[in-house]
Amino acid sequence: MSEFKKPNSEVDFENNFAQIKPLMTDNQAFYESSRCLFCYDAPCVNACPTGIDIPLFIKQIHSQNTLGAAQTIYNSNVFGYACGKVCPTEVLCEGACVYNHQEVPPIEIGRLQTFATDKAIKSNKKLFSLAAENGKKVAIIGAGPAGISCACELRVAGFTVDIFEAKAKPSGLTVYGVAPYKITNEEALDEIDYLQKQFGFNMYFEKPIFTLEEIEALERDYEAIFLGIGLGKTSELNIPGEDKAGVHGAVEMVEKLRMAHHDFSVPKKVIVLGGGNTAMDAASESSRMGAEEVILAYRRGKDEMGAYEFEYDLAKGVGVKGVFNIAPVEIIGNGKVEGVRFVKTQVVNGRVETISGSEYIEPADWVIKGTGQAKQTEFLQLISGLKTDTKGCIQVNAETFQTTNNKYYAAGDAVSGGQEVVNAVANGKKAGKAIIKNLSDQ
Ligand code: SF4
């Protein structure tokens, strides 16, 4: 049973979605930074996909050089604030901190990172100088973490960068997809605003690129094109009843909630299908929006879920009930969802088998599908010579992130199939470096 009441105001919403990694005070940051051992060959740095010099920025915070700390962070990761809040630090930098071996809490690296970058953003501190314009233009499709990271790299080297974004706001999943208790819309957008002022890339919103004519126009006008398009809509389950009112994709549901806040309503009983991090987010958020009962249904055992353990713990902590080894067979109801017919399953030699005669109906008002997102295959097929792998992910060179069409580079979820924000930032930067090198050689 959920402990949360439906939020009726923005204040209620903020209370229900209180930040799990709140900003540190100056004193907290000073104390926490004093705990760092400044390890030689620091394991926390090796565990960070963007390779931030963590002991250096912690030392800078401790010596009251907070803007220097922000510079250190932003040199490696332009989403320094967002990553401090949304990264799964438990399994990355903080998970690698040497204190874990001594059964002492690891350094709160994420919160220190957010502390330092917050000071730079709030003071609008200029940390980067840009090379003179070199007259070369790069188009970026998608203003998410990969695209903006690539854009910043290119701007420092003097390239003109135009970013085309299908949605009304920048920052991709950080605004539209991450659970609101990890980062607020304002925080995510303030960092992008800071970056835009700092690096001067151009952003065009509600400008989706999806026709052959639009692609050909970009190819004519730009020396290189970067694809940071992410993934598409939630995949179909292909079971009867999927078209009933009250069946939602997890990413679509989270996006609506993040835009509407307390104006978004969740009914009394919700079933979330899936065992990944997106399913956990959708389940947690349903509970925090006041659903009385939220069931997370997964077709394999608990230990086989793709979600991080701490994400499942977060969901359980707000009353979500996990039910394992069940698979949906049919969504039932007269026009709208009234329940899900499940069958019990067992895993035999790694394969899920259904147990005959074990079907039952679980009543529900909503079904949320957290079972993966489709790729943007139709769009990608319009680009000449661009190859995708068997899962529909864009094939790239692992070092340069150049695709099989030399003019195009790509990174982020459209390449990985779904990773963390920090991976998209890291790889967008590598693509930016490769574009600079390749276009400078011409
Ligand atoms: Fe500091 Fe922990 Fe990194 Fe060592 S591993 S440098 S103690 S944060």
mmCIF file of C-alpha atoms and ligand atoms in Angstrom, residues 35-39 42-44 54-55 58 96-99 107 109, ligand 1:
data_model
loop_
_atom_site.group_PDB
_atom_site.id
_atom_site.type_symbol
_atom_site.label_atom_id
_atom_site.label_comp_id
_atom_site.label_asym_id
_atom_site.label_seq_id
_atom_site.Cartn_x
_atom_site.Cartn_y
_atom_site.Cartn_z
ATOM 1 C CA ARG A 35 37.208 12.358 3.935
ATOM 2 C CA CYS A 36 38.744 11.680 0.492
ATOM 3 C CA LEU A 37 42.067 9.834 0.636
ATOM 4 C CA PHE A 38 43.155 11.205 -2.788
ATOM 5 C CA CYS A 39 44.132 7.696 -3.804
ATOM 6 C CA ALA A 42 42.022 6.251 -7.943
ATOM 7 C CA PRO A 43 39.519 3.458 -8.682
ATOM 8 C CA CYS A 44 36.659 5.970 -8.687
ATOM 9 C CA ILE A 54 37.551 12.896 -9.026
ATOM 10 C CA PRO A 55 40.288 13.244 -6.368
ATOM 11 C CA ILE A 58 37.304 16.876 -4.376
ATOM 12 C CA ALA A 96 34.519 1.709 -6.653
ATOM 13 C CA CYS A 97 35.584 3.998 -3.770
ATOM 14 C CA VAL A 98 38.186 2.323 -1.547
ATOM 15 C CA TYR A 99 36.117 3.025 1.560
ATOM 16 C CA ILE A 107 32.644 9.379 -0.506
ATOM 17 C CA ILE A 109 31.071 11.803 -5.128
HETATM 18 FE FE1 SF4 B 1 38.627 9.614 -2.814
HETATM 19 FE FE2 SF4 B 1 37.234 7.240 -2.718
HETATM 20 FE FE3 SF4 B 1 38.220 8.154 -5.066
HETATM 21 FE FE4 SF4 B 1 39.920 7.265 -3.145
HETATM 22 S S1 SF4 B 1 38.389 6.044 -4.281
HETATM 23 S S2 SF4 B 1 40.137 9.120 -4.453
HETATM 24 S S3 SF4 B 1 38.817 7.934 -1.301
HETATM 25 S S4 SF4 B 1 36.641 9.153 -3.792
#
